[in-house]
Amino acid sequence: MAKTPVLTPQAEDFPRWYQDLINKAELADNGPVRGTMVIRPYGYSLWERMQQEMDARIKNAGAQNAYFPLFIPQSYLTREAEHVEGFAPELAVVTHGGGKELEEPVVVRPTSETIINDYFSKWVQSYRDLPLLINQWANVVRWEMRPRVFLRTTEFLWQEGHTAHATYEDARDYAAYIHREVYADFMVKVLGIDVVLGRKTPRERFAGAINTLTLEGMMGDGKALQMGTSHELGTNFATAFNTRYLSREGHQELVWQTSWGTSTRMVGGLIMSHGDDNGLRVPPSLAAVQIVVMAIKGDEAVAKVREIGETLTAAGLRVHVDDRVDTPFGRRAVDWELKGVPVRIEIGPRDLQAGTAMLARRIPGGKEPVRIESLPALLPKVLDDDQALLLEQSRRRREDRTSEVTTLKEAAEAAAAGGWARIPWATLGQEGEAALAEQGVSVRCLVAEDGSVPDSDDAPGTVAIVARAY
């Protein structure tokens, strides 16, 4: 009889596969309130590594970390009309506290543009105070009607950057820098996801922004996932909160602003980009555990895997030693396979006699015996090769499943078939975009013919990338 698969096969039911994997790999559980999640230690280790890599890039961009309150006076949101209209359906509002009705309801933070601008208006006085570059790591609440763990939850974790600049050009360039050098650099080099950088249409733009830059990744089922966004806010919030500075010429001027964010949605993107029917495949650059050294059985094997673990850790690799010989080896191997640890080094009594270890590679698959003494020199190259392979597979999937089309009908058909479509924006236009939306298909972003980000919504030669999305 055939063995019952641990996970529902992707080809059979991709959403069920996703949920199975989250449960079996011990990434997260549903929280007690609908739409919330409990992130389990292994899942949180992925988010921690994402934080570390992102935080370093954000700081290299000159931003400093700060923290702002979870509760925002409701009146703050009403100051920027488009912003409050955009978030109104998702707001969680507190009306009572301490057993009494509050004089003014407070909103549980859906995003922090309003409260941060209230403080920017106090902190910015002169051109000498600019640019002001702030980032915060926090949780936010957006009441989600169709929750899915990591992808759409009522509460999620994220970073949100907020900046104030003296000129439009400075703000525009900084938003583009975050988009390219922080977000894209991280997603390509660390997550191994070949994201497309583009510009959102006015319909898809962040509420209160004059331009939104996005990074879109193709998931294993061909749908798109918005992995992060960087917004030019113009002077909309500066006008609402009277955030002005004294220029070099002695004039009071409004600041120009940006905001930008990525979230635990990236964990969902990681799962759906790289996972297979055997579980996760974690990019070596991201993995909290790059290598697990496993004793199959026997006291000598236990002693040897501990020694190897110390040697590989000293070589700068992130290593976990699994010496639980009282737990069946097959069960442990399946567990590490589910968790997607890039490399397993397996050692038993026969391996010790031969002076070898079994090298199992999760990303390309397969096993081979290697000399134990060769491991410190061999493994860094193995990890680099496997990191590159994930990125190449991500790129190949997107290219193979993206169609060049010329009509709205062809675009809808390509999306319905589990792929993306590229169609001239001049052909589609806002009317075509609205018609696609009625079929559950959206314009993910606008790109130039050469793949760069257009300078405007109506730049000549602009191409719309169309897909179904999470």
Coordinates of C-alpha atoms in Angstrom, one line a residue:
M1 CA 0.0 0.0 0.0
A2 CA 1.2 3.5 -0.8
K3 CA 2.1 5.7 2.2
T4 CA -0.4 8.4 3.2
P5 CA 1.3 11.7 2.4
V6 CA 2.1 13.9 5.4
L7 CA 0.7 17.0 3.6
T8 CA -2.1 17.4 1.1
P9 CA -0.4 17.6 -2.3
Q10 CA -0.1 21.1 -3.8
A11 CA -1.6 20.0 -7.1
E12 CA -4.7 18.6 -5.2
D13 CA -5.5 21.5 -3.0
F14 CA -3.0 24.3 -2.6
P15 CA -4.8 26.2 0.2
R16 CA -5.1 22.9 2.2
W17 CA -1.4 22.2 1.6
Y18 CA -0.6 25.6 3.0
Q19 CA -2.6 25.1 6.1
D20 CA -1.3 21.5 6.6
L21 CA 2.3 22.8 6.3
I22 CA 1.8 25.5 8.9
N23 CA 0.4 23.0 11.3
K24 CA 2.8 20.1 10.7
A25 CA 5.9 22.2 10.6
E26 CA 4.8 23.9 13.8
L27 CA 4.9 27.4 12.4
A28 CA 1.7 28.9 13.9
D29 CA -1.8 28.2 15.4
N30 CA -5.0 30.1 15.1
G31 CA -5.6 32.5 18.0
P32 CA -8.6 32.5 20.3
V33 CA -10.1 35.6 18.5
R34 CA -11.1 35.1 14.9
G35 CA -8.4 36.3 12.6
T36 CA -5.6 36.3 15.1
M37 CA -2.6 33.9 15.2
V38 CA -0.1 32.4 17.7
I39 CA 3.3 32.3 16.1
R40 CA 5.1 29.2 17.4
P41 CA 8.9 29.2 18.1
Y42 CA 10.0 27.8 14.7
G43 CA 7.8 30.2 12.8
Y44 CA 9.0 33.1 15.0
S45 CA 12.6 32.1 14.3
L46 CA 11.9 32.8 10.6
W47 CA 10.4 36.2 11.5
E48 CA 13.3 37.0 13.8
R49 CA 15.8 36.4 11.0
M50 CA 13.8 38.5 8.7
Q51 CA 13.8 41.3 11.3
Q52 CA 17.5 41.1 11.7
E53 CA 18.3 41.2 8.0
M54 CA 15.7 44.0 7.4
D55 CA 16.7 46.0 10.4
A56 CA 20.4 46.1 9.3
R57 CA 19.3 47.4 5.8
I58 CA 16.9 50.0 7.3
K59 CA 19.6 51.4 9.6
N60 CA 22.1 51.5 6.6
A61 CA 19.5 53.7 4.9
G62 CA 19.9 56.1 7.8
A63 CA 16.6 55.4 9.7
Q64 CA 16.5 55.1 13.4
N65 CA 14.1 52.8 15.4
A66 CA 11.5 54.4 17.7
Y67 CA 8.1 53.3 19.1
F68 CA 4.7 55.0 19.0
P69 CA 1.5 54.1 20.9
L70 CA -0.9 51.3 20.0
F71 CA -3.9 53.5 20.7
I72 CA -4.7 56.5 18.4
P73 CA -7.4 59.1 19.1
Q74 CA -10.1 58.6 16.5
S75 CA -10.0 62.3 15.6
Y76 CA -6.4 61.9 14.3
L77 CA -7.6 59.6 11.5
T78 CA -10.3 62.0 10.3
R79 CA -7.7 64.8 9.6
E80 CA -6.7 63.1 6.3
A81 CA -10.0 62.3 4.5
E82 CA -8.7 59.8 2.0
H83 CA -6.7 57.9 4.7
V84 CA -9.6 57.5 7.0
E85 CA -11.9 56.4 4.2
G86 CA -9.4 53.8 3.0
F87 CA -9.1 52.3 6.5
A88 CA -12.6 52.7 7.9
P89 CA -13.8 49.2 7.1
E90 CA -10.8 47.6 8.9
L91 CA -10.7 49.7 12.1
A92 CA -11.0 48.3 15.6
V93 CA -12.3 51.1 17.9
V94 CA -12.2 51.1 21.7
T95 CA -15.1 53.0 23.3
H96 CA -14.8 51.9 27.0
G97 CA -11.8 51.7 29.3
G98 CA -11.5 51.3 33.1
G99 CA -15.2 50.6 33.3
K100 CA -16.2 53.9 31.8
E101 CA -17.1 55.2 28.4
L102 CA -14.2 57.1 26.9
E103 CA -14.6 60.8 26.2
E104 CA -13.2 60.2 22.7
P105 CA -13.0 56.7 21.1
V106 CA -9.5 55.4 20.3
V107 CA -8.5 53.4 17.3
V108 CA -6.2 50.3 17.7
R109 CA -3.3 51.2 15.4
P110 CA -4.0 50.0 11.7
T111 CA -0.9 52.0 10.6
S112 CA 0.8 55.0 12.2
E113 CA 0.9 57.9 9.7
T114 CA -1.5 60.0 11.8
I115 CA 0.1 59.6 15.2
I116 CA 3.6 59.9 13.9
N117 CA 2.7 63.0 12.0
D118 CA 1.4 64.6 15.2
Y119 CA 4.8 64.2 16.7
F120 CA 6.7 65.1 13.5
S121 CA 4.9 68.4 13.6
K122 CA 6.4 69.0 17.1
W123 CA 9.9 67.7 16.3
V124 CA 10.5 69.5 12.9
Q125 CA 11.1 73.2 13.2
S126 CA 14.0 73.9 10.8
Y127 CA 15.6 72.6 7.6
R128 CA 18.3 71.4 10.0
D129 CA 15.9 68.8 11.4
L130 CA 15.5 67.2 8.0
P131 CA 15.5 64.6 6.7
L132 CA 13.8 62.9 9.7
L133 CA 14.0 59.1 9.2
I134 CA 12.1 56.9 11.7
N135 CA 11.2 53.2 11.7
Q136 CA 9.2 51.1 14.2
W137 CA 8.8 47.4 14.7
A138 CA 5.2 46.9 16.0
N139 CA 1.9 45.1 15.7
V140 CA -1.1 46.5 13.9
V141 CA -4.8 45.6 13.8
R142 CA -6.9 45.6 10.7
W143 CA -10.2 43.7 11.1
E144 CA -10.0 41.0 8.5
M145 CA -13.1 39.4 7.0
R146 CA -11.3 36.5 5.3
P147 CA -8.3 35.6 7.5
R148 CA -5.5 33.3 6.6
V149 CA -2.5 32.7 8.8
F150 CA 0.5 34.9 8.0
L151 CA -1.2 36.2 4.8
R152 CA -4.2 38.1 6.2
T153 CA -4.7 38.3 9.9
T154 CA -6.6 40.8 12.1
E155 CA -3.4 41.4 14.1
F156 CA 0.0 41.0 12.5
L157 CA 3.6 42.1 13.1
W158 CA 5.5 44.5 10.8
Q159 CA 7.9 47.3 10.4
E160 CA 6.7 50.7 9.3
G161 CA 9.0 53.5 8.2
H162 CA 8.0 57.2 8.3
T163 CA 10.2 60.0 7.0
A164 CA 10.0 63.8 6.5
H165 CA 12.0 65.6 3.8
A166 CA 12.6 69.2 2.7
T167 CA 11.8 68.6 -1.0
Y168 CA 9.6 66.4 -3.2
E169 CA 12.7 65.0 -5.0
D170 CA 14.4 64.0 -1.7
A171 CA 11.2 62.2 -0.5
R172 CA 10.7 60.5 -3.9
D173 CA 14.3 59.3 -4.1
Y174 CA 14.2 58.0 -0.5
A175 CA 11.0 56.0 -1.1
A176 CA 12.6 54.5 -4.2
Y177 CA 15.8 53.7 -2.3
I178 CA 13.8 51.8 0.4
H179 CA 11.9 50.0 -2.4
R180 CA 15.1 48.9 -4.2
E181 CA 18.0 48.8 -1.8
V182 CA 16.2 47.7 1.3
Y183 CA 13.2 45.6 0.3
A184 CA 14.2 44.2 -3.1
D185 CA 17.7 43.5 -1.9
F186 CA 16.4 41.6 1.1
M187 CA 13.7 39.6 -0.8
V188 CA 16.0 38.6 -3.6
K189 CA 19.3 37.9 -1.7
V190 CA 17.8 36.5 1.6
L191 CA 14.3 35.2 0.8
G192 CA 15.4 34.0 -2.6
I193 CA 12.2 35.3 -4.2
D194 CA 12.4 36.9 -7.6
V195 CA 10.1 39.8 -6.9
V196 CA 8.9 42.3 -9.6
L197 CA 9.3 46.0 -8.7
G198 CA 6.6 48.2 -9.9
R199 CA 4.2 51.1 -9.4
K200 CA 0.7 50.7 -8.1
T201 CA -2.2 52.1 -10.2
P202 CA -4.3 54.9 -8.6
R203 CA -7.0 52.3 -7.8
E204 CA -4.5 50.2 -5.8
R205 CA -2.5 53.0 -4.2
F206 CA -2.2 53.4 -0.5
A207 CA -4.9 55.7 1.0
G208 CA -3.4 59.2 1.4
A209 CA -0.4 58.6 -0.9
I210 CA 0.5 60.2 -4.2
N211 CA 2.5 57.1 -5.4
T212 CA 2.9 53.6 -4.1
L213 CA 5.8 51.4 -5.1
T214 CA 5.3 47.6 -4.7
L215 CA 7.2 44.3 -4.7
E216 CA 5.1 41.4 -6.1
G217 CA 6.1 37.8 -5.9
M218 CA 4.6 34.8 -7.7
M219 CA 3.6 32.0 -5.4
G220 CA 3.7 28.3 -6.2
D221 CA 0.1 28.3 -7.5
G222 CA 0.7 31.2 -9.8
K223 CA -1.1 33.8 -7.7
A224 CA 0.6 37.1 -6.8
L225 CA 1.5 38.2 -3.3
Q226 CA 2.3 41.9 -2.4
M227 CA 5.5 41.4 -0.4
G228 CA 6.0 45.1 0.6
T229 CA 5.2 48.7 -0.3
S230 CA 6.9 52.1 -0.2
H231 CA 4.8 55.2 -0.5
E232 CA 5.3 58.8 -1.5
L233 CA 2.8 60.7 0.7
G234 CA 3.5 64.1 -0.8
T235 CA 2.4 66.9 1.5
N236 CA -1.1 65.3 2.3
F237 CA -0.3 64.4 6.0
A238 CA 1.9 67.5 6.4
T239 CA -1.0 69.7 5.5
A240 CA -3.4 67.8 7.8
F241 CA -1.0 68.0 10.8
N242 CA 0.6 71.3 9.9
T243 CA 4.1 69.8 9.7
R244 CA 6.3 72.7 8.5
Y245 CA 9.9 73.7 8.6
L246 CA 11.8 77.0 8.3
S247 CA 13.7 76.9 5.1
R248 CA 17.2 78.3 4.5
E249 CA 15.6 81.3 2.9
G250 CA 13.5 81.9 6.0
H251 CA 10.1 80.6 4.6
Q252 CA 7.7 78.3 6.3
E253 CA 7.4 75.2 4.1
L254 CA 5.5 71.9 4.3
V255 CA 7.6 68.8 4.6
W256 CA 7.4 66.0 2.0
Q257 CA 6.9 62.5 3.4
T258 CA 7.2 58.8 2.8
S259 CA 6.0 55.7 4.6
W260 CA 6.9 52.1 3.9
G261 CA 6.3 48.6 5.4
T262 CA 6.8 44.9 5.3
S263 CA 5.1 42.3 7.6
T264 CA 4.8 38.7 8.7
R265 CA 3.0 38.3 5.4
M266 CA 6.6 37.6 4.1
V267 CA 6.5 34.3 6.1
G268 CA 3.5 33.3 4.1
G269 CA 5.3 34.3 0.9
L270 CA 8.3 32.2 1.9
I271 CA 6.1 29.2 2.5
M272 CA 4.2 29.5 -0.8
S273 CA 7.2 30.4 -2.9
H274 CA 9.6 27.6 -1.9
G275 CA 7.5 24.9 -0.2
D276 CA 6.9 21.6 -1.8
D277 CA 4.9 18.4 -1.1
N278 CA 7.4 17.4 1.6
G279 CA 7.2 20.7 3.5
L280 CA 9.1 24.0 3.7
R281 CA 12.4 24.8 1.9
V282 CA 14.1 27.6 3.8
P283 CA 16.7 29.6 2.0
P284 CA 20.1 29.1 3.7
S285 CA 20.6 32.9 4.0
L286 CA 17.5 33.1 6.1
A287 CA 17.5 29.8 8.0
A288 CA 17.9 30.1 11.8
V289 CA 19.2 26.5 11.5
Q290 CA 21.1 26.0 8.3
I291 CA 22.4 22.5 9.2
V292 CA 21.1 19.8 11.5
V293 CA 23.6 17.2 12.5
M294 CA 21.7 14.0 13.3
A295 CA 22.8 10.9 15.3
I296 CA 21.0 7.8 13.9
K297 CA 21.7 5.6 16.8
G298 CA 24.5 4.7 19.3
D299 CA 26.6 6.5 21.9
E300 CA 29.5 6.9 19.6
A301 CA 27.4 8.6 17.0
V302 CA 26.0 10.9 19.6
A303 CA 29.5 12.0 20.7
K304 CA 30.5 12.5 17.0
V305 CA 27.6 14.6 16.0
R306 CA 28.2 16.9 19.0
E307 CA 31.8 17.2 18.0
I308 CA 30.8 18.0 14.4
G309 CA 28.3 20.5 15.6
E310 CA 30.9 22.4 17.5
T311 CA 33.3 22.4 14.6
L312 CA 30.7 23.7 12.1
T313 CA 29.5 26.3 14.6
A314 CA 33.0 27.5 15.0
A315 CA 33.2 27.8 11.1
G316 CA 30.4 30.4 11.3
L317 CA 27.4 28.1 10.3
R318 CA 24.1 28.0 12.1
V319 CA 23.9 24.5 13.4
H320 CA 21.5 22.4 15.5
V321 CA 22.6 19.0 16.9
D322 CA 19.9 16.4 17.0
D323 CA 21.1 13.6 19.3
R324 CA 17.6 12.3 20.4
V325 CA 18.4 8.7 19.7
D326 CA 15.5 7.6 21.9
T327 CA 13.2 9.1 19.2
P328 CA 13.0 7.0 15.9
F329 CA 15.3 8.4 13.3
G330 CA 12.7 8.3 10.5
R331 CA 10.3 10.5 12.5
R332 CA 13.0 13.0 13.2
A333 CA 14.1 13.1 9.6
V334 CA 10.6 13.8 8.4
D335 CA 10.2 16.5 11.0
W336 CA 13.4 18.4 9.8
E337 CA 12.2 17.8 6.2
L338 CA 8.9 19.5 7.0
K339 CA 10.7 22.4 8.7
G340 CA 12.8 22.9 5.5
V341 CA 16.3 22.9 7.2
P342 CA 18.6 23.2 4.2
V343 CA 21.1 20.5 5.1
R344 CA 21.0 17.4 7.2
I345 CA 24.2 15.6 8.2
E346 CA 23.2 12.0 9.3
I347 CA 25.7 9.8 11.2
G348 CA 25.3 6.2 12.4
P349 CA 27.6 3.4 13.4
R350 CA 28.4 2.4 9.8
D351 CA 29.2 6.0 8.9
L352 CA 31.6 6.2 11.8
Q353 CA 33.4 3.1 10.6
A354 CA 33.8 4.5 7.1
G355 CA 34.7 8.0 8.3
T356 CA 31.8 9.4 6.3
A357 CA 28.5 11.2 6.9
M358 CA 25.3 11.2 4.8
L359 CA 24.7 14.6 3.4
A360 CA 21.0 15.2 2.7
R361 CA 20.1 18.5 0.8
R362 CA 16.6 19.7 1.3
I363 CA 16.4 22.2 -1.6
P364 CA 17.6 20.2 -4.6
G365 CA 16.8 16.9 -2.8
G366 CA 19.0 13.8 -2.7
K367 CA 21.7 12.3 -0.4
E368 CA 25.3 11.4 -0.8
P369 CA 28.1 10.2 1.5
V370 CA 30.9 12.7 2.2
R371 CA 34.1 12.6 4.2
I372 CA 33.5 14.0 7.7
E373 CA 36.7 16.0 7.7
S374 CA 35.6 17.7 4.4
L375 CA 32.4 19.2 5.9
P376 CA 33.7 22.6 7.2
A377 CA 35.1 23.4 3.7
L378 CA 32.2 21.8 1.7
L379 CA 29.1 23.1 3.4
P380 CA 29.4 26.9 2.8
K381 CA 29.5 26.2 -1.0
V382 CA 26.5 23.8 -0.7
L383 CA 24.5 26.5 1.1
D384 CA 25.5 29.1 -1.5
D385 CA 24.5 26.8 -4.4
D386 CA 21.2 26.0 -2.8
Q387 CA 20.4 29.7 -2.1
A388 CA 21.0 30.4 -5.8
L389 CA 18.9 27.5 -6.9
L390 CA 15.8 28.8 -5.0
L391 CA 16.1 32.2 -6.6
E392 CA 16.6 30.6 -10.0
Q393 CA 13.5 28.4 -9.5
S394 CA 11.5 31.4 -8.4
R395 CA 12.6 33.4 -11.5
R396 CA 11.9 30.5 -13.8
R397 CA 8.4 29.9 -12.5
R398 CA 7.5 33.6 -13.0
E399 CA 8.9 33.7 -16.5
D400 CA 7.3 30.4 -17.5
R401 CA 3.9 31.4 -16.2
T402 CA 3.7 35.0 -17.4
S403 CA 1.9 35.6 -20.7
E404 CA 2.2 38.5 -23.1
V405 CA -1.4 39.5 -24.1
T406 CA -3.1 42.3 -26.0
T407 CA -6.7 42.0 -24.8
L408 CA -8.6 42.2 -21.5
K409 CA -10.1 38.7 -22.3
E410 CA -6.7 37.2 -22.7
A411 CA -5.5 38.8 -19.5
A412 CA -8.4 37.4 -17.5
E413 CA -7.9 33.9 -19.0
A414 CA -4.1 33.9 -18.2
A415 CA -4.9 34.8 -14.5
A416 CA -7.7 32.2 -14.3
A417 CA -5.3 29.6 -15.6
G418 CA -2.9 30.2 -12.7
G419 CA -0.5 32.7 -14.1
W420 CA 0.3 36.4 -14.7
A421 CA -0.3 38.5 -17.8
R422 CA 1.5 41.5 -19.2
I423 CA -0.7 43.9 -21.2
P424 CA 0.0 47.5 -22.3
W425 CA -1.5 49.8 -19.8
A426 CA -2.6 52.1 -22.6
T427 CA -4.7 49.1 -23.9
L428 CA -6.1 48.2 -20.5
G429 CA -6.6 51.5 -18.7
Q430 CA -8.7 52.2 -15.6
E431 CA -11.9 50.9 -17.3
G432 CA -10.3 47.6 -18.1
E433 CA -8.8 47.4 -14.6
A434 CA -12.3 47.8 -13.1
A435 CA -13.7 45.2 -15.4
L436 CA -10.9 42.7 -14.4
A437 CA -11.6 43.5 -10.7
E438 CA -15.2 42.2 -11.2
Q439 CA -13.6 38.8 -12.1
G440 CA -11.3 38.7 -9.1
V441 CA -8.3 39.8 -11.1
S442 CA -6.2 42.9 -10.3
V443 CA -3.4 45.0 -11.8
R444 CA -0.5 44.1 -9.4
C445 CA 1.7 46.8 -10.7
L446 CA 2.9 48.9 -13.6
V447 CA 6.3 48.4 -15.1
A448 CA 8.3 50.0 -17.9
E449 CA 9.0 48.0 -21.1
D450 CA 12.6 47.3 -19.8
G451 CA 11.3 46.1 -16.4
S452 CA 12.2 49.3 -14.5
V453 CA 9.7 51.3 -12.5
P454 CA 7.8 54.0 -14.5
D455 CA 8.1 57.6 -13.4
S456 CA 4.4 58.2 -13.8
D457 CA 1.1 56.4 -14.2
D458 CA 0.8 57.3 -17.9
A459 CA 4.5 57.0 -19.0
P460 CA 4.7 55.9 -22.6
G461 CA 5.2 52.1 -23.0
T462 CA 4.0 51.2 -19.5
V463 CA 3.0 47.6 -19.0
A464 CA 0.4 46.3 -16.5
I465 CA 1.1 43.0 -14.7
V466 CA -2.2 41.3 -14.1
A467 CA -3.0 38.4 -11.8
R468 CA -5.2 36.9 -9.1
A469 CA -3.7 37.7 -5.7
Y470 CA -3.7 36.8 -2.1

